Amino acid sequence: MQDRLPRELALAGIADIEAANRFIAQTYLPAHNARFARPAAVEDSAFVAADPQQLAQILCIEEERVVARDNTVAFARLRLQLPQSPIRHHFVKATVKVRHYPDGTLAIFHGPRRIARYSSDGAAIEDTCPIRQAA
């Protein structure tokens, strides 16, 4: 179908844009739709509501950082202190990912585990469950 429209225009002797637009709207599209259009297999809408948490994970900005010797991560002029963790004594020299979410909050991940959350000004946000899997 990629080459069909220019050939149809040439066969109809159309050389200007206004005539081409008229031909497409009045002749080509109705014939095309009559030939190829099919009713939907399911009448319901295919659109579903998006999960806001999944959208936040998709729309965040993610950057890698190496943890400093004082167990902090530098990000956007902030120094984010990593809390004590049950999985490691410290994260010095570990590569972590900092996620900056659309609402301004930050999170630090080591692999699939979220190890810390912060407000937009760098203040730690306490979690009820400190070790979370990535969404």
mmCIF file of N, CA and C in Angstrom:
data_model
loop_
_atom_site.group_PDB
_atom_site.id
_atom_site.type_symbol
_atom_site.label_atom_id
_atom_site.label_comp_id
_atom_site.label_asym_id
_atom_site.label_seq_id
_atom_site.Cartn_x
_atom_site.Cartn_y
_atom_site.Cartn_z
ATOM 1 N N MET A 1 0.819 -1.203 0.000
ATOM 2 C CA MET A 1 0.000 0.000 0.000
ATOM 3 C C MET A 1 0.864 1.270 0.000
ATOM 4 N N GLN A 2 2.147 1.122 0.287
ATOM 5 C CA GLN A 2 3.002 2.306 0.415
ATOM 6 C C GLN A 2 3.080 3.117 -0.888
ATOM 7 N N ASP A 3 3.136 2.448 -2.039
ATOM 8 C CA ASP A 3 3.230 3.142 -3.324
ATOM 9 C C ASP A 3 1.874 3.406 -3.960
ATOM 10 N N ARG A 4 0.806 2.876 -3.403
ATOM 11 C CA ARG A 4 -0.487 2.892 -4.068
ATOM 12 C C ARG A 4 -1.065 4.293 -4.248
ATOM 13 N N LEU A 5 -1.012 5.133 -3.231
ATOM 14 C CA LEU A 5 -1.639 6.450 -3.317
ATOM 15 C C LEU A 5 -1.020 7.327 -4.408
ATOM 16 N N PRO A 6 0.300 7.455 -4.502
ATOM 17 C CA PRO A 6 0.851 8.264 -5.597
ATOM 18 C C PRO A 6 0.448 7.727 -6.976
ATOM 19 N N ARG A 7 0.366 6.407 -7.115
ATOM 20 C CA ARG A 7 -0.034 5.825 -8.403
ATOM 21 C C ARG A 7 -1.505 6.123 -8.697
ATOM 22 N N GLU A 8 -2.342 6.037 -7.648
ATOM 23 C CA GLU A 8 -3.770 6.353 -7.844
ATOM 24 C C GLU A 8 -3.948 7.808 -8.246
ATOM 25 N N LEU A 9 -3.181 8.702 -7.636
ATOM 26 C CA LEU A 9 -3.256 10.121 -7.992
ATOM 27 C C LEU A 9 -2.819 10.332 -9.435
ATOM 28 N N ALA A 10 -1.761 9.662 -9.850
ATOM 29 C CA ALA A 10 -1.280 9.797 -11.231
ATOM 30 C C ALA A 10 -2.304 9.240 -12.220
ATOM 31 N N LEU A 11 -2.907 8.089 -11.900
ATOM 32 C CA LEU A 11 -3.925 7.502 -12.783
ATOM 33 C C LEU A 11 -5.143 8.404 -12.916
ATOM 34 N N ALA A 12 -5.475 9.146 -11.848
ATOM 35 C CA ALA A 12 -6.626 10.055 -11.893
ATOM 36 C C ALA A 12 -6.260 11.388 -12.534
ATOM 37 N N GLY A 13 -4.979 11.578 -12.916
ATOM 38 C CA GLY A 13 -4.540 12.814 -13.557
ATOM 39 C C GLY A 13 -4.489 13.998 -12.608
ATOM 40 N N ILE A 14 -4.233 13.754 -11.347
ATOM 41 C CA ILE A 14 -4.213 14.822 -10.337
ATOM 42 C C ILE A 14 -2.793 15.321 -10.165
ATOM 43 N N ALA A 15 -2.628 16.654 -10.237
ATOM 44 C CA ALA A 15 -1.294 17.243 -10.148
ATOM 45 C C ALA A 15 -1.183 18.326 -9.077
ATOM 46 N N ASP A 16 -2.291 18.771 -8.490
ATOM 47 C CA ASP A 16 -2.188 19.825 -7.468
ATOM 48 C C ASP A 16 -2.726 19.311 -6.131
ATOM 49 N N ILE A 17 -2.324 19.974 -5.067
ATOM 50 C CA ILE A 17 -2.614 19.522 -3.706
ATOM 51 C C ILE A 17 -4.105 19.574 -3.387
ATOM 52 N N GLU A 18 -4.800 20.634 -3.787
ATOM 53 C CA GLU A 18 -6.221 20.750 -3.481
ATOM 54 C C GLU A 18 -7.010 19.599 -4.119
ATOM 55 N N ALA A 19 -6.714 19.300 -5.361
ATOM 56 C CA ALA A 19 -7.397 18.196 -6.040
ATOM 57 C C ALA A 19 -7.041 16.861 -5.400
ATOM 58 N N ALA A 20 -5.798 16.711 -4.983
ATOM 59 C CA ALA A 20 -5.362 15.475 -4.313
ATOM 60 C C ALA A 20 -6.107 15.293 -3.002
ATOM 61 N N ASN A 21 -6.238 16.357 -2.215
ATOM 62 C CA ASN A 21 -6.963 16.264 -0.953
ATOM 63 C C ASN A 21 -8.435 15.901 -1.175
ATOM 64 N N ARG A 22 -9.047 16.491 -2.174
ATOM 65 C CA ARG A 22 -10.441 16.173 -2.507
ATOM 66 C C ARG A 22 -10.568 14.698 -2.920
ATOM 67 N N PHE A 23 -9.656 14.237 -3.769
ATOM 68 C CA PHE A 23 -9.669 12.844 -4.234
ATOM 69 C C PHE A 23 -9.511 11.875 -3.061
ATOM 70 N N ILE A 24 -8.585 12.179 -2.169
ATOM 71 C CA ILE A 24 -8.359 11.301 -1.009
ATOM 72 C C ILE A 24 -9.616 11.230 -0.148
ATOM 73 N N ALA A 25 -10.210 12.388 0.170
ATOM 74 C CA ALA A 25 -11.369 12.420 1.063
ATOM 75 C C ALA A 25 -12.620 11.827 0.421
ATOM 76 N N GLN A 26 -12.835 12.072 -0.860
ATOM 77 C CA GLN A 26 -14.091 11.684 -1.487
ATOM 78 C C GLN A 26 -14.037 10.325 -2.187
ATOM 79 N N THR A 27 -12.876 9.919 -2.656
ATOM 80 C CA THR A 27 -12.800 8.693 -3.454
ATOM 81 C C THR A 27 -11.921 7.625 -2.812
ATOM 82 N N TYR A 28 -10.666 7.979 -2.543
ATOM 83 C CA TYR A 28 -9.688 6.974 -2.124
ATOM 84 C C TYR A 28 -9.995 6.375 -0.753
ATOM 85 N N LEU A 29 -10.188 7.217 0.277
ATOM 86 C CA LEU A 29 -10.442 6.697 1.626
ATOM 87 C C LEU A 29 -11.736 5.900 1.722
ATOM 88 N N PRO A 30 -12.849 6.353 1.161
ATOM 89 C CA PRO A 30 -14.054 5.508 1.225
ATOM 90 C C PRO A 30 -13.852 4.132 0.576
ATOM 91 N N ALA A 31 -13.177 4.073 -0.560
ATOM 92 C CA ALA A 31 -12.926 2.788 -1.222
ATOM 93 C C ALA A 31 -11.980 1.925 -0.385
ATOM 94 N N HIS A 32 -10.951 2.534 0.152
ATOM 95 C CA HIS A 32 -9.992 1.812 0.991
ATOM 96 C C HIS A 32 -10.687 1.240 2.230
ATOM 97 N N ASN A 33 -11.476 2.076 2.921
ATOM 98 C CA ASN A 33 -12.162 1.622 4.130
ATOM 99 C C ASN A 33 -13.193 0.545 3.825
ATOM 100 N N ALA A 34 -13.889 0.662 2.690
ATOM 101 C CA ALA A 34 -14.868 -0.369 2.318
ATOM 102 C C ALA A 34 -14.184 -1.709 2.084
ATOM 103 N N ARG A 35 -12.977 -1.661 1.571
ATOM 104 C CA ARG A 35 -12.256 -2.904 1.273
ATOM 105 C C ARG A 35 -11.591 -3.519 2.502
ATOM 106 N N PHE A 36 -11.006 -2.687 3.386
ATOM 107 C CA PHE A 36 -10.163 -3.220 4.457
ATOM 108 C C PHE A 36 -10.741 -3.091 5.865
ATOM 109 N N ALA A 37 -11.726 -2.252 6.093
ATOM 110 C CA ALA A 37 -12.246 -2.050 7.448
ATOM 111 C C ALA A 37 -12.938 -3.313 7.945
ATOM 112 N N ARG A 38 -12.725 -3.637 9.219
ATOM 113 C CA ARG A 38 -13.353 -4.784 9.864
ATOM 114 C C ARG A 38 -13.916 -4.332 11.200
ATOM 115 N N PRO A 39 -15.027 -4.909 11.623
ATOM 116 C CA PRO A 39 -15.549 -4.542 12.944
ATOM 117 C C PRO A 39 -14.616 -5.054 14.034
ATOM 118 N N ALA A 40 -14.648 -4.384 15.167
ATOM 119 C CA ALA A 40 -13.795 -4.776 16.298
ATOM 120 C C ALA A 40 -14.214 -6.148 16.809
ATOM 121 N N ALA A 41 -13.249 -6.971 17.196
ATOM 122 C CA ALA A 41 -13.541 -8.303 17.732
ATOM 123 C C ALA A 41 -14.247 -8.191 19.082
ATOM 124 N N VAL A 42 -13.874 -7.167 19.852
ATOM 125 C CA VAL A 42 -14.476 -6.922 21.162
ATOM 126 C C VAL A 42 -14.968 -5.483 21.168
ATOM 127 N N GLU A 43 -16.209 -5.288 21.551
ATOM 128 C CA GLU A 43 -16.803 -3.955 21.518
ATOM 129 C C GLU A 43 -16.269 -3.028 22.606
ATOM 130 N N ASP A 44 -15.796 -3.594 23.726
ATOM 131 C CA ASP A 44 -15.299 -2.766 24.830
ATOM 132 C C ASP A 44 -14.050 -1.993 24.420
ATOM 133 N N SER A 45 -13.778 -0.943 25.151
ATOM 134 C CA SER A 45 -12.588 -0.139 24.891
ATOM 135 C C SER A 45 -11.334 -0.937 25.231
ATOM 136 N N ALA A 46 -10.297 -0.766 24.446
ATOM 137 C CA ALA A 46 -9.030 -1.443 24.700
ATOM 138 C C ALA A 46 -8.169 -0.677 25.697
ATOM 139 N N PHE A 47 -8.584 0.532 26.032
ATOM 140 C CA PHE A 47 -7.807 1.352 26.946
ATOM 141 C C PHE A 47 -8.130 1.003 28.387
ATOM 142 N N VAL A 48 -7.093 0.904 29.206
ATOM 143 C CA VAL A 48 -7.252 0.621 30.625
ATOM 144 C C VAL A 48 -6.542 1.713 31.415
ATOM 145 N N ALA A 49 -6.993 1.922 32.628
ATOM 146 C CA ALA A 49 -6.363 2.923 33.484
ATOM 147 C C ALA A 49 -4.944 2.475 33.829
ATOM 148 N N ALA A 50 -4.034 3.413 33.817
ATOM 149 C CA ALA A 50 -2.640 3.108 34.144
ATOM 150 C C ALA A 50 -2.439 3.173 35.645
ATOM 151 N N ASP A 51 -1.588 2.305 36.155
ATOM 152 C CA ASP A 51 -1.241 2.300 37.570
ATOM 153 C C ASP A 51 -0.277 3.457 37.824
ATOM 154 N N PRO A 52 -0.621 4.410 38.708
ATOM 155 C CA PRO A 52 0.251 5.566 38.950
ATOM 156 C C PRO A 52 1.657 5.184 39.416
ATOM 157 N N GLN A 53 1.780 4.110 40.190
ATOM 158 C CA GLN A 53 3.113 3.697 40.639
ATOM 159 C C GLN A 53 3.966 3.201 39.470
ATOM 160 N N GLN A 54 3.355 2.475 38.547
ATOM 161 C CA GLN A 54 4.109 2.028 37.380
ATOM 162 C C GLN A 54 4.498 3.208 36.504
ATOM 163 N N LEU A 55 3.600 4.173 36.355
ATOM 164 C CA LEU A 55 3.931 5.364 35.571
ATOM 165 C C LEU A 55 5.095 6.119 36.188
ATOM 166 N N ALA A 56 5.113 6.238 37.510
ATOM 167 C CA ALA A 56 6.216 6.935 38.179
ATOM 168 C C ALA A 56 7.540 6.230 37.912
ATOM 169 N N GLN A 57 7.539 4.892 37.920
ATOM 170 C CA GLN A 57 8.772 4.152 37.646
ATOM 171 C C GLN A 57 9.217 4.331 36.197
ATOM 172 N N ILE A 58 8.257 4.413 35.301
ATOM 173 C CA ILE A 58 8.579 4.570 33.879
ATOM 174 C C ILE A 58 9.070 5.981 33.579
ATOM 175 N N LEU A 59 8.447 6.977 34.202
ATOM 176 C CA LEU A 59 8.729 8.370 33.876
ATOM 177 C C LEU A 59 9.828 8.997 34.723
ATOM 178 N N CYS A 60 10.465 8.223 35.584
ATOM 179 C CA CYS A 60 11.519 8.801 36.421
ATOM 180 C C CYS A 60 12.814 8.963 35.619
ATOM 181 N N ILE A 61 13.678 9.819 36.128
ATOM 182 C CA ILE A 61 15.021 9.981 35.556
ATOM 183 C C ILE A 61 15.948 9.142 36.413
ATOM 184 N N GLU A 62 16.692 8.249 35.796
ATOM 185 C CA GLU A 62 17.547 7.323 36.531
ATOM 186 C C GLU A 62 19.001 7.562 36.160
ATOM 187 N N GLU A 63 19.828 7.744 37.167
ATOM 188 C CA GLU A 63 21.253 7.956 36.934
ATOM 189 C C GLU A 63 22.068 7.083 37.879
ATOM 190 N N GLU A 64 23.194 6.600 37.372
ATOM 191 C CA GLU A 64 24.098 5.798 38.203
ATOM 192 C C GLU A 64 25.037 6.702 38.969
ATOM 193 N N ARG A 65 25.344 6.290 40.185
ATOM 194 C CA ARG A 65 26.311 6.983 41.021
ATOM 195 C C ARG A 65 27.127 5.941 41.767
ATOM 196 N N VAL A 66 28.332 6.331 42.187
ATOM 197 C CA VAL A 66 29.163 5.489 43.039
ATOM 198 C C VAL A 66 29.114 6.089 44.436
ATOM 199 N N VAL A 67 28.866 5.243 45.418
ATOM 200 C CA VAL A 67 28.749 5.706 46.797
ATOM 201 C C VAL A 67 30.120 6.157 47.289
ATOM 202 N N ALA A 68 30.141 7.325 47.930
ATOM 203 C CA ALA A 68 31.389 7.908 48.439
ATOM 204 C C ALA A 68 31.857 7.180 49.700
ATOM 205 N N ARG A 69 33.064 7.524 50.155
ATOM 206 C CA ARG A 69 33.660 6.860 51.316
ATOM 207 C C ARG A 69 32.892 7.117 52.605
ATOM 208 N N ASP A 70 32.099 8.176 52.644
ATOM 209 C CA ASP A 70 31.302 8.459 53.842
ATOM 210 C C ASP A 70 29.874 7.914 53.714
ATOM 211 N N ASN A 71 29.662 6.960 52.796
ATOM 212 C CA ASN A 71 28.379 6.294 52.588
ATOM 213 C C ASN A 71 27.287 7.278 52.156
ATOM 214 N N THR A 72 27.685 8.236 51.309
ATOM 215 C CA THR A 72 26.733 9.198 50.761
ATOM 216 C C THR A 72 26.758 9.135 49.242
ATOM 217 N N VAL A 73 25.710 9.690 48.644
ATOM 218 C CA VAL A 73 25.604 9.757 47.188
ATOM 219 C C VAL A 73 25.352 11.211 46.827
ATOM 220 N N ALA A 74 26.114 11.717 45.856
ATOM 221 C CA ALA A 74 25.920 13.085 45.390
ATOM 222 C C ALA A 74 24.954 13.061 44.217
ATOM 223 N N PHE A 75 23.927 13.938 44.309
ATOM 224 C CA PHE A 75 22.951 14.026 43.232
ATOM 225 C C PHE A 75 22.320 15.407 43.253
ATOM 226 N N ALA A 76 22.368 16.099 42.132
ATOM 227 C CA ALA A 76 21.718 17.410 41.958
ATOM 228 C C ALA A 76 22.027 18.359 43.116
ATOM 229 N N ARG A 77 23.284 18.544 43.406
ATOM 230 C CA ARG A 77 23.756 19.430 44.474
ATOM 231 C C ARG A 77 23.298 19.010 45.874
ATOM 232 N N LEU A 78 22.883 17.761 45.989
ATOM 233 C CA LEU A 78 22.496 17.227 47.297
ATOM 234 C C LEU A 78 23.480 16.145 47.685
ATOM 235 N N ARG A 79 23.653 15.955 48.978
ATOM 236 C CA ARG A 79 24.461 14.865 49.501
ATOM 237 C C ARG A 79 23.496 13.968 50.256
ATOM 238 N N LEU A 80 23.198 12.789 49.710
ATOM 239 C CA LEU A 80 22.203 11.891 50.269
ATOM 240 C C LEU A 80 22.881 10.829 51.118
ATOM 241 N N GLN A 81 22.630 10.868 52.419
ATOM 242 C CA GLN A 81 23.225 9.909 53.353
ATOM 243 C C GLN A 81 22.436 8.609 53.303
ATOM 244 N N LEU A 82 23.140 7.499 53.052
ATOM 245 C CA LEU A 82 22.465 6.206 53.016
ATOM 246 C C LEU A 82 22.260 5.706 54.445
ATOM 247 N N PRO A 83 21.077 5.180 54.743
ATOM 248 C CA PRO A 83 20.815 4.674 56.092
ATOM 249 C C PRO A 83 21.455 3.306 56.297
ATOM 250 N N GLN A 84 21.475 2.848 57.540
ATOM 251 C CA GLN A 84 21.944 1.498 57.813
ATOM 252 C C GLN A 84 21.021 0.517 57.109
ATOM 253 N N SER A 85 21.608 -0.569 56.651
ATOM 254 C CA SER A 85 20.849 -1.527 55.864
ATOM 255 C C SER A 85 21.061 -2.933 56.398
ATOM 256 N N PRO A 86 20.010 -3.755 56.396
ATOM 257 C CA PRO A 86 20.182 -5.146 56.819
ATOM 258 C C PRO A 86 20.889 -6.007 55.759
ATOM 259 N N ILE A 87 21.026 -5.510 54.544
ATOM 260 C CA ILE A 87 21.674 -6.321 53.509
ATOM 261 C C ILE A 87 23.176 -6.107 53.419
ATOM 262 N N ARG A 88 23.672 -4.916 53.837
ATOM 263 C CA ARG A 88 25.117 -4.632 53.801
ATOM 264 C C ARG A 88 25.469 -3.697 54.940
ATOM 265 N N HIS A 89 26.703 -3.806 55.399
ATOM 266 C CA HIS A 89 27.161 -2.883 56.451
ATOM 267 C C HIS A 89 27.293 -1.467 55.904
ATOM 268 N N HIS A 90 27.765 -1.363 54.681
ATOM 269 C CA HIS A 90 27.885 -0.067 54.017
ATOM 270 C C HIS A 90 27.844 -0.295 52.517
ATOM 271 N N PHE A 91 27.723 0.783 51.773
ATOM 272 C CA PHE A 91 27.664 0.706 50.317
ATOM 273 C C PHE A 91 28.834 1.446 49.674
ATOM 274 N N VAL A 92 29.890 1.709 50.429
ATOM 275 C CA VAL A 92 31.041 2.443 49.924
ATOM 276 C C VAL A 92 31.565 1.782 48.654
ATOM 277 N N LYS A 93 31.761 2.603 47.630
ATOM 278 C CA LYS A 93 32.247 2.204 46.313
ATOM 279 C C LYS A 93 31.269 1.343 45.516
ATOM 280 N N ALA A 94 30.072 1.139 46.029
ATOM 281 C CA ALA A 94 29.063 0.384 45.286
ATOM 282 C C ALA A 94 28.419 1.301 44.251
ATOM 283 N N THR A 95 28.063 0.738 43.126
ATOM 284 C CA THR A 95 27.341 1.496 42.113
ATOM 285 C C THR A 95 25.854 1.372 42.415
ATOM 286 N N VAL A 96 25.202 2.509 42.555
ATOM 287 C CA VAL A 96 23.770 2.548 42.847
ATOM 288 C C VAL A 96 23.075 3.370 41.775
ATOM 289 N N LYS A 97 21.764 3.262 41.737
ATOM 290 C CA LYS A 97 20.982 4.072 40.807
ATOM 291 C C LYS A 97 20.123 5.029 41.610
ATOM 292 N N VAL A 98 20.168 6.293 41.217
ATOM 293 C CA VAL A 98 19.333 7.306 41.829
ATOM 294 C C VAL A 98 18.184 7.573 40.868
ATOM 295 N N ARG A 99 16.968 7.455 41.385
ATOM 296 C CA ARG A 99 15.785 7.731 40.563
ATOM 297 C C ARG A 99 15.138 9.023 41.049
ATOM 298 N N HIS A 100 14.931 9.930 40.107
ATOM 299 C CA HIS A 100 14.264 11.203 40.386
ATOM 300 C C HIS A 100 12.870 11.109 39.791
ATOM 301 N N TYR A 101 11.854 11.075 40.660
ATOM 302 C CA TYR A 101 10.482 10.851 40.237
ATOM 303 C C TYR A 101 9.795 12.154 39.844
ATOM 304 N N PRO A 102 8.707 12.062 39.054
ATOM 305 C CA PRO A 102 7.989 13.269 38.619
ATOM 306 C C PRO A 102 7.496 14.156 39.768
ATOM 307 N N ASP A 103 7.212 13.563 40.930
ATOM 308 C CA ASP A 103 6.743 14.368 42.062
ATOM 309 C C ASP A 103 7.886 15.037 42.818
ATOM 310 N N GLY A 104 9.128 14.844 42.360
ATOM 311 C CA GLY A 104 10.280 15.488 42.968
ATOM 312 C C GLY A 104 11.022 14.623 43.971
ATOM 313 N N THR A 105 10.433 13.520 44.400
ATOM 314 C CA THR A 105 11.114 12.664 45.366
ATOM 315 C C THR A 105 12.237 11.891 44.692
ATOM 316 N N LEU A 106 13.129 11.372 45.511
ATOM 317 C CA LEU A 106 14.287 10.610 45.032
ATOM 318 C C LEU A 106 14.287 9.244 45.706
ATOM 319 N N ALA A 107 14.887 8.271 45.062
ATOM 320 C CA ALA A 107 15.077 6.952 45.651
ATOM 321 C C ALA A 107 16.418 6.424 45.165
ATOM 322 N N ILE A 108 17.064 5.665 46.035
ATOM 323 C CA ILE A 108 18.338 5.045 45.675
ATOM 324 C C ILE A 108 18.142 3.537 45.669
ATOM 325 N N PHE A 109 18.576 2.908 44.572
ATOM 326 C CA PHE A 109 18.446 1.469 44.399
ATOM 327 C C PHE A 109 19.823 0.834 44.280
ATOM 328 N N HIS A 110 19.961 -0.318 44.928
ATOM 329 C CA HIS A 110 21.138 -1.161 44.742
ATOM 330 C C HIS A 110 20.608 -2.443 44.126
ATOM 331 N N GLY A 111 20.852 -2.600 42.830
ATOM 332 C CA GLY A 111 20.226 -3.708 42.116
ATOM 333 C C GLY A 111 18.724 -3.478 42.116
ATOM 334 N N PRO A 112 17.940 -4.520 42.424
ATOM 335 C CA PRO A 112 16.486 -4.352 42.430
ATOM 336 C C PRO A 112 15.936 -3.789 43.744
ATOM 337 N N ARG A 113 16.809 -3.585 44.734
ATOM 338 C CA ARG A 113 16.344 -3.172 46.063
ATOM 339 C C ARG A 113 16.424 -1.667 46.264
ATOM 340 N N ARG A 114 15.330 -1.089 46.718
ATOM 341 C CA ARG A 114 15.346 0.324 47.095
ATOM 342 C C ARG A 114 15.928 0.401 48.498
ATOM 343 N N ILE A 115 17.010 1.158 48.637
ATOM 344 C CA ILE A 115 17.664 1.228 49.941
ATOM 345 C C ILE A 115 17.382 2.529 50.673
ATOM 346 N N ALA A 116 16.859 3.548 49.959
ATOM 347 C CA ALA A 116 16.550 4.806 50.629
ATOM 348 C C ALA A 116 15.622 5.645 49.765
ATOM 349 N N ARG A 117 14.832 6.496 50.437
ATOM 350 C CA ARG A 117 13.956 7.459 49.762
ATOM 351 C C ARG A 117 14.199 8.827 50.370
ATOM 352 N N TYR A 118 14.029 9.868 49.532
ATOM 353 C CA TYR A 118 14.295 11.235 49.978
ATOM 354 C C TYR A 118 13.262 12.183 49.384
ATOM 355 N N SER A 119 12.996 13.260 50.102
ATOM 356 C CA SER A 119 12.150 14.317 49.563
ATOM 357 C C SER A 119 12.981 15.124 48.568
ATOM 358 N N SER A 120 12.354 16.083 47.909
ATOM 359 C CA SER A 120 13.051 16.862 46.886
ATOM 360 C C SER A 120 14.198 17.689 47.454
ATOM 361 N N ASP A 121 14.168 17.992 48.742
ATOM 362 C CA ASP A 121 15.257 18.763 49.349
ATOM 363 C C ASP A 121 16.337 17.874 49.965
ATOM 364 N N GLY A 122 16.222 16.546 49.814
ATOM 365 C CA GLY A 122 17.243 15.624 50.289
ATOM 366 C C GLY A 122 16.987 15.065 51.670
ATOM 367 N N ALA A 123 15.859 15.406 52.290
ATOM 368 C CA ALA A 123 15.530 14.860 53.615
ATOM 369 C C ALA A 123 15.073 13.412 53.456
ATOM 370 N N ALA A 124 15.571 12.554 54.331
ATOM 371 C CA ALA A 124 15.227 11.135 54.263
ATOM 372 C C ALA A 124 13.744 10.938 54.550
ATOM 373 N N ILE A 125 13.133 10.028 53.802
ATOM 374 C CA ILE A 125 11.745 9.623 54.031
ATOM 375 C C ILE A 125 11.802 8.227 54.623
ATOM 376 N N GLU A 126 11.261 8.093 55.816
ATOM 377 C CA GLU A 126 11.296 6.794 56.489
ATOM 378 C C GLU A 126 10.298 5.845 55.843
ATOM 379 N N ASP A 127 10.736 4.626 55.583
ATOM 380 C CA ASP A 127 9.869 3.592 55.038
ATOM 381 C C ASP A 127 9.386 2.693 56.159
ATOM 382 N N THR A 128 8.160 2.188 56.022
ATOM 383 C CA THR A 128 7.692 1.191 56.962
ATOM 384 C C THR A 128 8.361 -0.142 56.677
ATOM 385 N N CYS A 129 8.693 -0.378 55.425
ATOM 386 C CA CYS A 129 9.416 -1.574 55.007
ATOM 387 C C CYS A 129 10.654 -1.102 54.246
ATOM 388 N N PRO A 130 11.840 -1.063 54.888
ATOM 389 C CA PRO A 130 13.011 -0.436 54.276
ATOM 390 C C PRO A 130 13.561 -1.126 53.042
ATOM 391 N N ILE A 131 13.345 -2.418 52.873
ATOM 392 C CA ILE A 131 13.873 -3.107 51.685
ATOM 393 C C ILE A 131 12.710 -3.411 50.766
ATOM 394 N N ARG A 132 12.699 -2.747 49.620
ATOM 395 C CA ARG A 132 11.611 -2.901 48.650
ATOM 396 C C ARG A 132 12.184 -3.373 47.331
ATOM 397 N N GLN A 133 11.412 -4.149 46.633
ATOM 398 C CA GLN A 133 11.793 -4.559 45.291
ATOM 399 C C GLN A 133 11.414 -3.467 44.323
ATOM 400 N N ALA A 134 12.156 -3.359 43.231
ATOM 401 C CA ALA A 134 11.831 -2.376 42.203
ATOM 402 C C ALA A 134 10.529 -2.771 41.535
ATOM 403 N N ALA A 135 9.753 -1.747 41.194
ATOM 404 C CA ALA A 135 8.468 -2.010 40.530
ATOM 405 C C ALA A 135 8.663 -2.238 39.060
#
